[in-house]
Every structure is written in structure tokens, then in C-alpha cells.
Tab-separated table of C-alpha atoms and ligand atoms in Angstrom:
chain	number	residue	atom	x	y	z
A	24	UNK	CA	-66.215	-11.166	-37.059
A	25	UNK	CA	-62.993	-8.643	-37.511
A	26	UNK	CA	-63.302	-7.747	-34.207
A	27	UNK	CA	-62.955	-10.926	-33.161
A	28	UNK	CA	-59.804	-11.971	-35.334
A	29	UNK	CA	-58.452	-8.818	-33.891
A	30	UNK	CA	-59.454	-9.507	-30.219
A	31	UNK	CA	-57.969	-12.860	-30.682
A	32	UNK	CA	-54.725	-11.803	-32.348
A	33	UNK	CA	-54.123	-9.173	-29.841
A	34	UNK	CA	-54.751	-11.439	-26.620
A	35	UNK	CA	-51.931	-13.709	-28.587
A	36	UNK	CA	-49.815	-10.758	-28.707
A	37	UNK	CA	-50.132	-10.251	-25.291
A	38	UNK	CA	-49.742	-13.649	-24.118
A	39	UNK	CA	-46.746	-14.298	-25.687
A	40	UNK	CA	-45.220	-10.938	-24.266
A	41	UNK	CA	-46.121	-12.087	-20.664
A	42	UNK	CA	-44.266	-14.937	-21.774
A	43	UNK	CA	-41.088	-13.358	-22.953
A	44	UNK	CA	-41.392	-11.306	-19.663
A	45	UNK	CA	-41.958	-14.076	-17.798
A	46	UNK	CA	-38.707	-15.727	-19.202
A	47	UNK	CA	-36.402	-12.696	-18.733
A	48	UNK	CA	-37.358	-12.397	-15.256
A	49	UNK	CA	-36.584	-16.035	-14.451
A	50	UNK	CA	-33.767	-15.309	-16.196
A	51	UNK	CA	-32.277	-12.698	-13.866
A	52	UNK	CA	-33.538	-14.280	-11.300
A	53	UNK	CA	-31.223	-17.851	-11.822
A	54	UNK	CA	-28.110	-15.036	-12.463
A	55	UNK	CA	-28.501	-13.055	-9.590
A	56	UNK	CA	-29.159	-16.447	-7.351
A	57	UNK	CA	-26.130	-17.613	-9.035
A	58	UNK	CA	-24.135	-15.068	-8.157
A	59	UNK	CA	-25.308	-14.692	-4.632
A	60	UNK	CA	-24.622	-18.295	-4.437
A	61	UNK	CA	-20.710	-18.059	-5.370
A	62	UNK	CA	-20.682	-14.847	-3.170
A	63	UNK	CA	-21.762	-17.084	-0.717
A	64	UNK	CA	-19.302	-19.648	-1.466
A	65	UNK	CA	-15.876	-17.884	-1.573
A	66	UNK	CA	-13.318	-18.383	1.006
A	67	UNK	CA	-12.879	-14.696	1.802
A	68	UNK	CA	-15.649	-13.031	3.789
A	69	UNK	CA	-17.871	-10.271	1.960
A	70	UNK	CA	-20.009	-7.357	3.390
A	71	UNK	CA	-21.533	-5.170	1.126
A	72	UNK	CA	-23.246	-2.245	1.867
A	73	UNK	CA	-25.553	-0.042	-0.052
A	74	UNK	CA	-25.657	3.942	-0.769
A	75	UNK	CA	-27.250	4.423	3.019
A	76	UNK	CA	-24.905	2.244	4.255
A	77	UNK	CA	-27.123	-0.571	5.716
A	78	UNK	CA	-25.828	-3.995	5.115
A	79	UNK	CA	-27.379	-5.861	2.052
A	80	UNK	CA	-24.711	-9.068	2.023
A	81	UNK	CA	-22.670	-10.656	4.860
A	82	UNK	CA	-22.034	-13.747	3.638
A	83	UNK	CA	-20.812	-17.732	5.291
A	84	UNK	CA	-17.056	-16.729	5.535
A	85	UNK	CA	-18.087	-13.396	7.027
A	86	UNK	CA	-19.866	-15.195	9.533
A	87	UNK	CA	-17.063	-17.136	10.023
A	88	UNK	CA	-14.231	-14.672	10.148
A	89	UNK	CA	-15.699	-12.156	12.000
A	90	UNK	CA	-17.857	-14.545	14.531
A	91	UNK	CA	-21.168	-12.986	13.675
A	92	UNK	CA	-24.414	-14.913	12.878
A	93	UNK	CA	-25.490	-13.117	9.356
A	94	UNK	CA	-29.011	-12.749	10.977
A	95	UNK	CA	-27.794	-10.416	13.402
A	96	UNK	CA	-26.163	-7.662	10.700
A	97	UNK	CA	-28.635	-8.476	7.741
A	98	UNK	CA	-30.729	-5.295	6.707
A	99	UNK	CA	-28.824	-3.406	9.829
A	100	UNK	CA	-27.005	-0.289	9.783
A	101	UNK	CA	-23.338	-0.248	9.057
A	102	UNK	CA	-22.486	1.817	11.937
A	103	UNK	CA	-24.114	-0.686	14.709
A	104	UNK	CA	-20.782	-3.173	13.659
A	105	UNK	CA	-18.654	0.100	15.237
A	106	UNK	CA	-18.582	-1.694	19.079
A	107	UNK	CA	-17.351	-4.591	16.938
A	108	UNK	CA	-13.687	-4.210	16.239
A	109	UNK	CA	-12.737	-1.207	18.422
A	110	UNK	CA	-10.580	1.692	17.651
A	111	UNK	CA	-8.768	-0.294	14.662
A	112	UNK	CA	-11.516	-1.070	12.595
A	113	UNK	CA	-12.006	3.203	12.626
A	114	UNK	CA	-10.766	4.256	9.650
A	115	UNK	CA	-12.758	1.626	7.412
A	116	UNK	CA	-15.899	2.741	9.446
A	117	UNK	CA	-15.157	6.480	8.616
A	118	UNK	CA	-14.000	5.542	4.808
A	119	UNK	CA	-17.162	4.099	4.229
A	120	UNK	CA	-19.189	7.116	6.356
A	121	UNK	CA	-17.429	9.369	3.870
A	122	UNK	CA	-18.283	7.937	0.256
A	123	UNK	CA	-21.622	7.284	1.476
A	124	UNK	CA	-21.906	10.861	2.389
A	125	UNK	CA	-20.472	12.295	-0.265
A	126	UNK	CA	-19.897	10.213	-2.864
A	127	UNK	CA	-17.972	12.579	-5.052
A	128	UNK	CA	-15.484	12.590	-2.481
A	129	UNK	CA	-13.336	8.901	-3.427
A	130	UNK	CA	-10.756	9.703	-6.099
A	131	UNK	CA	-11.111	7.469	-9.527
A	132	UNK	CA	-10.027	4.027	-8.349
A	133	UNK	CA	-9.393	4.507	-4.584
A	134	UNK	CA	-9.383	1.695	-2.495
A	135	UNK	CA	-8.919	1.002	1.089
A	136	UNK	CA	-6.898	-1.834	2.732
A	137	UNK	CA	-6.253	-2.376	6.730
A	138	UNK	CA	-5.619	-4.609	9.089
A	139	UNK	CA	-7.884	-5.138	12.011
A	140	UNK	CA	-7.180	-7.410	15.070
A	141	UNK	CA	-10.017	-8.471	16.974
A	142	UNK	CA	-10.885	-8.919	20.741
A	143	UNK	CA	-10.303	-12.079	20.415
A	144	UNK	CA	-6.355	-11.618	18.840
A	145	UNK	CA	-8.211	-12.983	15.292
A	146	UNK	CA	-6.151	-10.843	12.542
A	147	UNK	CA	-8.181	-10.294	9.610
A	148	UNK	CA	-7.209	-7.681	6.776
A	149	UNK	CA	-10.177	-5.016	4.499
A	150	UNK	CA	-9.909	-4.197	1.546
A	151	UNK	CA	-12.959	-1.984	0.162
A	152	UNK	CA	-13.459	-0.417	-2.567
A	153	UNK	CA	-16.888	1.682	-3.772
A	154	UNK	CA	-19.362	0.190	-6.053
A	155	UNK	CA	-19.924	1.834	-9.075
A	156	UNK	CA	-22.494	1.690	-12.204
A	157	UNK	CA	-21.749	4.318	-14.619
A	158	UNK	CA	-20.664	6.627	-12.028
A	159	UNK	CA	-23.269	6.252	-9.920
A	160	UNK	CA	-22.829	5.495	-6.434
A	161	UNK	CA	-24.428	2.133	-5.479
A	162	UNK	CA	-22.828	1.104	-2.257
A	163	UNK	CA	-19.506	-0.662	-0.938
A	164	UNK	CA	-18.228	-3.957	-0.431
A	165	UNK	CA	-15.544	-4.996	2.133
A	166	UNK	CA	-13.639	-8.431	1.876
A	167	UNK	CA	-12.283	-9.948	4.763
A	168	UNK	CA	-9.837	-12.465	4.849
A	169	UNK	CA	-8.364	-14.127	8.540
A	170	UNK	CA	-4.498	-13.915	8.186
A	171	UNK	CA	-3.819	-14.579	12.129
A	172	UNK	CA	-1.828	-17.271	11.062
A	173	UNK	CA	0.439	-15.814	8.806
A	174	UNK	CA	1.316	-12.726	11.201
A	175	UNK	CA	1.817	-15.112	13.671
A	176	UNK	CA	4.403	-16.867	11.198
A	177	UNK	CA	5.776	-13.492	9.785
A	178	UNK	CA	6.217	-12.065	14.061
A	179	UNK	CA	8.223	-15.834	14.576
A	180	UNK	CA	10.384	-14.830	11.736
A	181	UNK	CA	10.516	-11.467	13.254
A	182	UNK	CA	11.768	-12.828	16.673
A	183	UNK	CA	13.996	-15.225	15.033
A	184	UNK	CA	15.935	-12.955	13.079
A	185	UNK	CA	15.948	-10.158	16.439
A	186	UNK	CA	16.982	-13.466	18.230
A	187	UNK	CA	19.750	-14.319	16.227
A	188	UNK	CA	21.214	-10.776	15.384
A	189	UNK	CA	21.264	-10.142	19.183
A	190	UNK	CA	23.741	-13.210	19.401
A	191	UNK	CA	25.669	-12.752	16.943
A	192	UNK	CA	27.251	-8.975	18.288
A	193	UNK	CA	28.990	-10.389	21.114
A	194	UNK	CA	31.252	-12.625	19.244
A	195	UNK	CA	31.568	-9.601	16.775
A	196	UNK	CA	33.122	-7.636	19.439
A	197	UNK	CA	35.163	-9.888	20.753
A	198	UNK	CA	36.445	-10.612	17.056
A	199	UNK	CA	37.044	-7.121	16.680
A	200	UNK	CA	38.598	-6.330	19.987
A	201	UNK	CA	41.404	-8.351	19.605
A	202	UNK	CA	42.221	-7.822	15.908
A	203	UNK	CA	42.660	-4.373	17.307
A	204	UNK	CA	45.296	-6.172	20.105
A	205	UNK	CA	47.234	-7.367	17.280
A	206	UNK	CA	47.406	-4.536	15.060
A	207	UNK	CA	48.613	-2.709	18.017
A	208	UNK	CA	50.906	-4.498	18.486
A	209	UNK	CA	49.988	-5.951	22.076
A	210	UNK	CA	50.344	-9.553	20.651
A	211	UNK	CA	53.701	-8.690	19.415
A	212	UNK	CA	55.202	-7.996	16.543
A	213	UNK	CA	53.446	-8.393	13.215
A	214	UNK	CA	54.689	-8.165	9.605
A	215	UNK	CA	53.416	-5.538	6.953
A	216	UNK	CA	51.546	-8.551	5.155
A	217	UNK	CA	50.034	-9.386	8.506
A	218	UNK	CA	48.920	-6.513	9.243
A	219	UNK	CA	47.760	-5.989	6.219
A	220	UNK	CA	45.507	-9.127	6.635
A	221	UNK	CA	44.396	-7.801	9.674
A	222	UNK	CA	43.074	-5.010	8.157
A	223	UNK	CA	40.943	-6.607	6.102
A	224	UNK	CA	39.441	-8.888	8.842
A	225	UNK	CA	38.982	-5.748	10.919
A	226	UNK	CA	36.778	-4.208	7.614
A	227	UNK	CA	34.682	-6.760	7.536
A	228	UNK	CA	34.219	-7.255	10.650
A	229	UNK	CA	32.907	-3.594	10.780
A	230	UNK	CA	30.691	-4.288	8.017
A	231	UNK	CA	29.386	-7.511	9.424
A	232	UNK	CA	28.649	-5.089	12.746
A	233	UNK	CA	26.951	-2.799	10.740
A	234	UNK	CA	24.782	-5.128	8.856
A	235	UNK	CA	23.711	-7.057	12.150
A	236	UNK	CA	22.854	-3.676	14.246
A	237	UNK	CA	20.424	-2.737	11.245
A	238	UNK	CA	18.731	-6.025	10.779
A	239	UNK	CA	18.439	-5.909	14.300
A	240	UNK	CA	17.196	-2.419	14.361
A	241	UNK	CA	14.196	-3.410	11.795
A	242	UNK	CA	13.753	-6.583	13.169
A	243	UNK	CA	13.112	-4.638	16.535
A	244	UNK	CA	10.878	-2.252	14.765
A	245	UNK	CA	8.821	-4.799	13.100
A	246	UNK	CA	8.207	-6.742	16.492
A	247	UNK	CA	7.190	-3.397	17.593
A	248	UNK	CA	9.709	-3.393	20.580
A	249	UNK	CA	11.296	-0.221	19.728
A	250	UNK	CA	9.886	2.748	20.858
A	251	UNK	CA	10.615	6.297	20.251
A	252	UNK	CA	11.255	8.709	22.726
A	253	UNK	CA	9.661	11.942	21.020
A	254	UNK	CA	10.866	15.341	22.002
A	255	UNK	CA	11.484	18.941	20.802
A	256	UNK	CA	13.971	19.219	18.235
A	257	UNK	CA	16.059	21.957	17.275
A	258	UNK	CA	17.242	20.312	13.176
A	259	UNK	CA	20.011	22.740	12.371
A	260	UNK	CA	22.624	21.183	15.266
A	261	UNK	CA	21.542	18.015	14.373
A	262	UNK	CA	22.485	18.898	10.442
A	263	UNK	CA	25.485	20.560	11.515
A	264	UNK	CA	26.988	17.193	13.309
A	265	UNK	CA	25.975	14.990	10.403
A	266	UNK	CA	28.283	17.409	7.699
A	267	UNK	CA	30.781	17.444	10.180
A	268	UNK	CA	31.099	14.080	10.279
A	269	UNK	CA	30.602	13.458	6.679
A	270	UNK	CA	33.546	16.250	5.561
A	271	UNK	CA	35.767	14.588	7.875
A	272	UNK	CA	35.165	11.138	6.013
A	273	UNK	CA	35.202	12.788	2.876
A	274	UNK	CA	39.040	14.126	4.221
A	275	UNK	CA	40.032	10.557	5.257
A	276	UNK	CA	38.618	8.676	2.537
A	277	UNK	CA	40.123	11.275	0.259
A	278	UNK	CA	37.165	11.927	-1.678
A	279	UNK	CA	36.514	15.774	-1.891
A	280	UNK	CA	33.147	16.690	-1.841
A	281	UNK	CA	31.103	19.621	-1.873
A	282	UNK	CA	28.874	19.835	1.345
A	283	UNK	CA	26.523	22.962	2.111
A	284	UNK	CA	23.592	23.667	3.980
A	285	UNK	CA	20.823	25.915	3.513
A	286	UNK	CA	18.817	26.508	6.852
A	287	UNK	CA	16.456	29.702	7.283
A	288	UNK	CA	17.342	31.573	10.633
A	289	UNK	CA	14.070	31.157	11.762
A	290	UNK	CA	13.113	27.427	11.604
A	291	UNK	CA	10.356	26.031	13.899
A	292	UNK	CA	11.002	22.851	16.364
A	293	UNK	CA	9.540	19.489	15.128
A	294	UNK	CA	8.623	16.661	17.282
A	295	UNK	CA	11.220	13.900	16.902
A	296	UNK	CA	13.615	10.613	18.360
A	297	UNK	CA	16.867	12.482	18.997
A	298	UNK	CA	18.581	9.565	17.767
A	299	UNK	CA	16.752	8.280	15.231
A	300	UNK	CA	16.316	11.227	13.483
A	301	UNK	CA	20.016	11.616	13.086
A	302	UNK	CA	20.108	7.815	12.117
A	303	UNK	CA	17.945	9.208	9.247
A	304	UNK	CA	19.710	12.155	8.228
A	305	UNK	CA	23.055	10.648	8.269
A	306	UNK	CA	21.874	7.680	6.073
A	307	UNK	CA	20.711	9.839	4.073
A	308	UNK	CA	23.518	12.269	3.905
A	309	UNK	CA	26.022	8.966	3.963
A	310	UNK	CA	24.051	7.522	0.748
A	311	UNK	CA	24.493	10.881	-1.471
A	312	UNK	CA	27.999	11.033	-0.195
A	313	UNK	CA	28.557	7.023	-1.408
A	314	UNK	CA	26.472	7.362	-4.477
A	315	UNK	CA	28.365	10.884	-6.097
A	316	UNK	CA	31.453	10.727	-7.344
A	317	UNK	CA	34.545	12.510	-6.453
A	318	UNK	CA	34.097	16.379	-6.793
A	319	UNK	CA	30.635	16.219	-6.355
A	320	UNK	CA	28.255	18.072	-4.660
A	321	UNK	CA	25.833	17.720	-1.353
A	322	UNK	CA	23.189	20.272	-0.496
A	323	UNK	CA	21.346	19.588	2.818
A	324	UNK	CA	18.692	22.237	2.958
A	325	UNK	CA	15.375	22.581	5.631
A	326	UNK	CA	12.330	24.583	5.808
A	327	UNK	CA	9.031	24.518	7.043
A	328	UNK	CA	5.737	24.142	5.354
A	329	UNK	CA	2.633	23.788	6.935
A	330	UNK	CA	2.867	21.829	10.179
A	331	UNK	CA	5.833	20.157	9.149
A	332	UNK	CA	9.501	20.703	8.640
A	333	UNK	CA	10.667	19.461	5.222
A	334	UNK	CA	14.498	18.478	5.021
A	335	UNK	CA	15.592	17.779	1.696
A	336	UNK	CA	19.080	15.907	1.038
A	337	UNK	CA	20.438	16.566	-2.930
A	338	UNK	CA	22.949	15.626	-4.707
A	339	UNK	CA	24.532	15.617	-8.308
A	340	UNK	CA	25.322	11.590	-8.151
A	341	UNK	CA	24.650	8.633	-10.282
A	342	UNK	CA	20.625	9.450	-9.472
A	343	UNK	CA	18.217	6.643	-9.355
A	344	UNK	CA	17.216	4.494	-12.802
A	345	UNK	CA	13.590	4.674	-13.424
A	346	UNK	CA	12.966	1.075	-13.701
A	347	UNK	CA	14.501	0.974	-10.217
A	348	UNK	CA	12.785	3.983	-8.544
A	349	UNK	CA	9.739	1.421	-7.198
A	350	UNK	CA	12.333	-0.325	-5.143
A	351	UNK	CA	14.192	1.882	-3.635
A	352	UNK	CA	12.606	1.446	-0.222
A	353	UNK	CA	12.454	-2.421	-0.474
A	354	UNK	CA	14.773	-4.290	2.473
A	355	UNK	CA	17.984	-5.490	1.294
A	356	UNK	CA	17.282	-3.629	-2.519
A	357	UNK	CA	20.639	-2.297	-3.966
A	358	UNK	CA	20.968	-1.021	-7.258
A	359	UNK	CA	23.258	-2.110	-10.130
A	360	UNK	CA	25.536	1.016	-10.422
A	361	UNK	CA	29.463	-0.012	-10.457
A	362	UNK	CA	29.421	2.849	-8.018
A	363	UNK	CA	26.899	0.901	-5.614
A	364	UNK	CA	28.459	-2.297	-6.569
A	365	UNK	CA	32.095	-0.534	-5.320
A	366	UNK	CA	30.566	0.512	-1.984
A	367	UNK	CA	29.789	-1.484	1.339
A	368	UNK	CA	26.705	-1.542	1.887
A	369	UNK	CA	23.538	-3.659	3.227
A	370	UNK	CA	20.320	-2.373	1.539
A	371	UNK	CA	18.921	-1.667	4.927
A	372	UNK	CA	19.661	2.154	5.259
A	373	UNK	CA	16.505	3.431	3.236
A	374	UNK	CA	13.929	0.461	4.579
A	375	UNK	CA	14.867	1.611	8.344
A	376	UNK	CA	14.839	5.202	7.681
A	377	UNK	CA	10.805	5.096	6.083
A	378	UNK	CA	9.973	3.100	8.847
A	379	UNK	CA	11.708	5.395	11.356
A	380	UNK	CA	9.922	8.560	9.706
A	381	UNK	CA	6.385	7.223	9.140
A	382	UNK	CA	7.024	5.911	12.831
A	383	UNK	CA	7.529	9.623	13.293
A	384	UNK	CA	4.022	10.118	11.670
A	385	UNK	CA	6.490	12.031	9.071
A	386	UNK	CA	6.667	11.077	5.155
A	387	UNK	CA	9.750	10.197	3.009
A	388	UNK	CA	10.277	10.227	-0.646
A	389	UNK	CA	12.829	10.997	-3.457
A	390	UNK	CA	12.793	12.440	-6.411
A	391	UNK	CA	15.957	11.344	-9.392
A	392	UNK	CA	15.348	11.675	-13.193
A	393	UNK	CA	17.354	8.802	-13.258
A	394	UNK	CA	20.449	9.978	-15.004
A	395	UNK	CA	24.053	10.173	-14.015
A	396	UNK	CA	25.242	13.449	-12.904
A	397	UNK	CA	21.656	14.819	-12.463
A	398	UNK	CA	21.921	12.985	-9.053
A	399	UNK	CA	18.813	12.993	-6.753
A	400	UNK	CA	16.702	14.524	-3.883
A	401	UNK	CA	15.867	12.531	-0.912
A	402	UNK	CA	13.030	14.924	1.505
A	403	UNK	CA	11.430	13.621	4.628
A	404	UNK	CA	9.361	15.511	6.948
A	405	UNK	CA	8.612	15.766	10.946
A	406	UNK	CA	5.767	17.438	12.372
A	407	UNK	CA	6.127	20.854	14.298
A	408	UNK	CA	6.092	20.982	17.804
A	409	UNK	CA	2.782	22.471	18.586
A	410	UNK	CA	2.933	25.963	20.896
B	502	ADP	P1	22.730	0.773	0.782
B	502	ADP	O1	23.188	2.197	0.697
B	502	ADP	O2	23.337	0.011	1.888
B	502	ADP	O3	22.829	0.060	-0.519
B	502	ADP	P2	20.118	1.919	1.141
B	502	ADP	O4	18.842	1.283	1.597
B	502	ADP	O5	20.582	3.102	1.890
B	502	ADP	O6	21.185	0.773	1.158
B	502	ADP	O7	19.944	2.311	-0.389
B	502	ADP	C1	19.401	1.385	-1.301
B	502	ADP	C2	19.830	1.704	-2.717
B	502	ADP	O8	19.247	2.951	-3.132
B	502	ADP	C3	21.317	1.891	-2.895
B	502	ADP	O9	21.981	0.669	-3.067
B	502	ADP	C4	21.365	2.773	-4.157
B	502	ADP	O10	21.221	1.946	-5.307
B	502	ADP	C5	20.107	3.617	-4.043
B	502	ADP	N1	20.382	4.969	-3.502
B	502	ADP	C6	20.160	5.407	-2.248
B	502	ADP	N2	20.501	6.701	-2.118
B	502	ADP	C7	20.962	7.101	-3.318
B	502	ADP	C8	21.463	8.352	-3.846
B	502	ADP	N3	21.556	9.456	-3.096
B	502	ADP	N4	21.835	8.388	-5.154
B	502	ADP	C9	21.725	7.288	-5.925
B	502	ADP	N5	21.256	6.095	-5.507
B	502	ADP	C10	20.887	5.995	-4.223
């Protein structure tokens, strides 16, 4: 009879814990179909992968984006997509190769973004990032989204802006040609207050010159229809000519100012736009020279490290606020100094010379603790020529 109660009992026990199992399981069942179902549903295409990178999720706007039927990637391996997208989509390929690999080998919070254009001219940008469960290493996922039509919209803009900058230098010159008639004198005689006048609509017109030849220059850039012409590069001439001209400003302008160089005798050639690399260094030089006052001092040194030659520009100025520092690079950013405030200037100088360097496949950076008369150190590097 005890047997029985207890048989009983016991097959109770273990019918309502097939229950409760029962439950939980439908349980994660609805959540994960729930969230494969707004996975499904987002605007932005998803791909995830898992630790042997073989695609687990491609979902409708993947299909969509990227013009691929989902049955055709499902349960496939990653690297069968490489055909897909051609040399650009590369990098993400190779990013994903090497956290799969080696999955000790992303840095805390490292993600990936790029933009890929397709065979077909489709833009689409990737971001990925790794996914983690308490450190462990389950996979990736990739989110694509199609932004053809606002790079179309942003190269318009582009075009417009090269467009318009183009036109606008030939009036410029031929404002500026004959306000240099007249204060010559070639128009005949003018009075001290004309002239005067004059030479005020001759400054501006210089600065208006300047400030159309650089939005030109990085409208150019960005419409990728300037190319450099790359070719050995000896630095310390190139320095040389940029103090030159600076000491002789600093003379006119009657601003003395401290100007040295520090260039070790033996310093290899780097791979560089003649040109634009003195664009660079004379911004740079040019900004330390606006941005210090009078009596300060500029130190313009070079060496090499690595493959690369580092050029460093310093100064003891007004240095660079802290809450500013992230900007610094930013088109058309100036900062709120009276001594920037006092000086001509566009807010074009440092946004062209990045561009011009990582063009270079060089970096750029400063360094400024942000407090008057500690001043700041603007460095950029160019690769070496290889023997
Ligand atoms: P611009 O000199 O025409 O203002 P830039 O792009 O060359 O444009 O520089 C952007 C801003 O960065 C400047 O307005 C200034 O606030 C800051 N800056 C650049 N170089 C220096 C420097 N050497 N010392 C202090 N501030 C600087």
C-alpha cells in the first residue's frame, strides 16, 4: 500500500516537472522566435556569423541590400561571400577571419565600420562588431545599411561647391588685378584715404582667394579628382623654404619669433606630393606662427622611426583647450582664443592637411595640454622610400 502512495506521489512529481520543463522550453522558444522575428524585421540588413564563421542569420533587408536570396548563404561559409563585393569588402572579410581565428586578438570594444560599393554602384556601409557572452567568443554580426543615395547627395554637394569655387576665382582676380592698377597709381592719382580703402579691399580680397582655393582644394579631394603625384623626397629643403618664408613674414608683420630646426644629418627619403607636402608643413608652421604670441618660439624638428619619417611642428602658443581638442580637425572649426579670433583665417588649413597626409597613407595628430604658453605639438608622418 506505501509503495503505492509513494509510486503515485513520485510519478506526480515527475509529471509536474515535465511540465515546468515543458513550459520553460516553450518559453524560450516564443523569445528566441520573437527575436528572430524583429531581426527579421529591421530596416538595416543583418548577417551574423558564428565562432567558425559559417553564416547562422542573413536576414529580409540583407537579402535586399545585398541582392542575395537568404537560401543561397544560409548554413554557408563566410568566406564563399568573398567573390561577392570584390577587393573593398577585404578588410571586413579579413576582420572577421581574424577574431574567428584568434579570438583574443579584438581589443575590449573594437568595432569595425566600412564602406563597400558593389558591382552594381549599390553603396552600402558595415559595421561589425564580435559577439560576446562572458568573454566567450560566440560569433559576429555585420549590419548593412544601403546609403547609395546619400553619397550620391553628399558627391552633388561635392560638385556643387568644386563648381562654384572654380567660378568664383576669375572674378577674384580680376578684382584684385585692378585694385593693384589703382594703388599704383595707373588709374591716377589717389588720396591717402583712398588708398587706404584700397588696401582693405585688396586684404580681403586675398582672404576671399585664400578661402575659395581651399574649399576648392577639399572639395576636389572629396570628389576624388585630385591626385597625388608621389615621389622621393628629400624633407630638410622642403623645411628650410617653409622657415624662410615664415621669418620673413615674421620681419614684415613685425612679430619676432623664434624659429629653429632640428634635422639629424642622416635622414632617410619618404615617399611624398612635392607640393602638398609643403602645403602641409607650411600650414602647419603658419598656424604655430598665428597662434603664439610675439616673442615666441617655433621648433620644427624631423626624424625617422620605423618606416616612417616623423616631423613634429611645436610651439609655446595659446595651445589647444581640452574641450576643443576633438575638433580640431573638423572643416571650418576655429577656436575661441582672442588670438584666433584676431587672425584671418578659414578653418580649412588642418581638415586639408589630414586629408592630404592620410592621402599620403601618413598619420597626423597633436598633442596641447591645453594651456596658454605651454603651446602645442602638431607631428605627421610619411612613409620611407623603400631601397
Ligand atoms: P585656421 O587656422 O584657418 O583657423 P586651421 O584648420 O588651420 O584653421 O586650424 C583650426 C583651429 O585649430 C584654429 O582656429 C585654432 O583654434 C586651432 N589651432 C591650430 N593650430 C594651432 C596651434 N599651433 N596652436 C593653437 N591652436 C591651434
Amino acid at each position: 500500500m506505501s509503495i503505492a502512495i509513494n509510486n503515485a506521489s513520485l510519478f506526480k512529481l515527475l509529471r509536474e516537472q515535465s511540465e515546468d520543463l515543458g513550459d520553460m522550453l516553450r518559453q524560450q522558444q516564443v523569445a528566441a522566435s520573437r527575436s528572430r522575428a524583429i531581426l527579421e524585421a529591421v530596416a538595416d540588413g543583418v548577417l551574423v556569423t558564428d565562432q567558425n564563421m559559417t553564416i547562422t542569420l542573413f536576414n529580409a533587408s540583407a537579402e535586399r541590400i545585398l541582392h542575395l536570396p537568404a537560401t543561397q548563404v544560409m548554413g554557408k561559409p563566410l568566406m564563399e561571400l568573398t567573390g561577392l563585393f570584390g577587393r573593398s569588402g577585404r578588410d571586413w572579410l579579413e576582420t572577421i577571419k581574424r577574431w574567428s581565428k584568434d579570438p583574443s586578438s579584438y581589443q575590449p570594444s573594437e568595432t569595425f565600420a566600412e564602406q563597400l560599393e558593389l558591382d552594381d554602384h549599390t553603396v552600402v556601409s558595415i559595421h561589425l562588431s564580435p559577439v560576446l557572452l562572458r568573454n566567450e567568443f560566440l560569433g559576429t554580426v555585420s549590419i548593412f545599411r544601403d546609403i547609395t543615395y546619400e553619397v550620391q547627395v553628399d558627391r552633388l554637394k561635392t560638385e556643387f561647391i568644386a563648381n562654384v569655387s572654380h567660378e568664383l576665382r576669375t572674378p577674384m582676380t580680376s578684382v584684385k588685378g585692378y585694385v593693384e592698377i589703382m594703388l599704383m597709381g595707373a588709374a591716377g592719382q589717389i588720396t591717402d584715404q583712398q588708398r587706404r580703402f584700397l588696401e582693405i579691399v585688396k586684404s580681403n580680397t586675398e582672404r576671399l582667394t585664400v578661402l575659395v582655393n581651399d574649399l576648392l582644394d577639399v572639395s576636389r579631394i572629396e570628389a576624388g579628382r585630385i591626385s597625388l603625384n608621389p615621389q622621393p623626397l628629400d624633407l630638410r629643403p622642403l623645411v628650410e623654404e617653409v622657415i624662410t618664408d615664415i621669418q620673413r613674414r615674421s620681419r614684415e608683420e613685425n612679430k619676432p619669433m623664434n624659429i629653429m630646426m632640428q634635422i639629424p644629418h642622416e635622414l632617410p627619403r619618404v615617399i611624398g606630393d612635392m607640393e602638398r607636402v609643403r602645403q602641409v608643413m607650411s600650414n602647419l608652421v603658419a598656424n604655430s606662427y598665428s597662434y603664439t604670441p610675439a616673442g615666441g618660439q617655433i621648433i620644427v624638428r624631423l626624424h625617422s622611426k620605423g618606416d616612417e619619417v616623423q616631423v613634429d611642428v611645436e610651439d609655446n602658443g595659446i595651445g589647444i583647450p581640452k574641450d576643443q581638442q576633438h575638433r580640431i580637425f573638423d572643416r571650418f572649426f576655429r577656436g575661441s582664443d582672442p588670438l584666433v579670433l584676431a587672425t584671418a583665417g578659414n578653418g580649412l588649413g588642418l581638415a586639408l592637411s589630414k586629408t592630404l597626409i592620410e592621402m599620403h597613407r601618413g598619420r597626423i595628430w597633436f598633442q596641447s595640454e591645453g594651456e596658454p604658453g605651454k603651446g602645442s605639438i602638431f607631428s605627421f608622418t610619411l612613409p620611407i622610400q623603400n631601397v
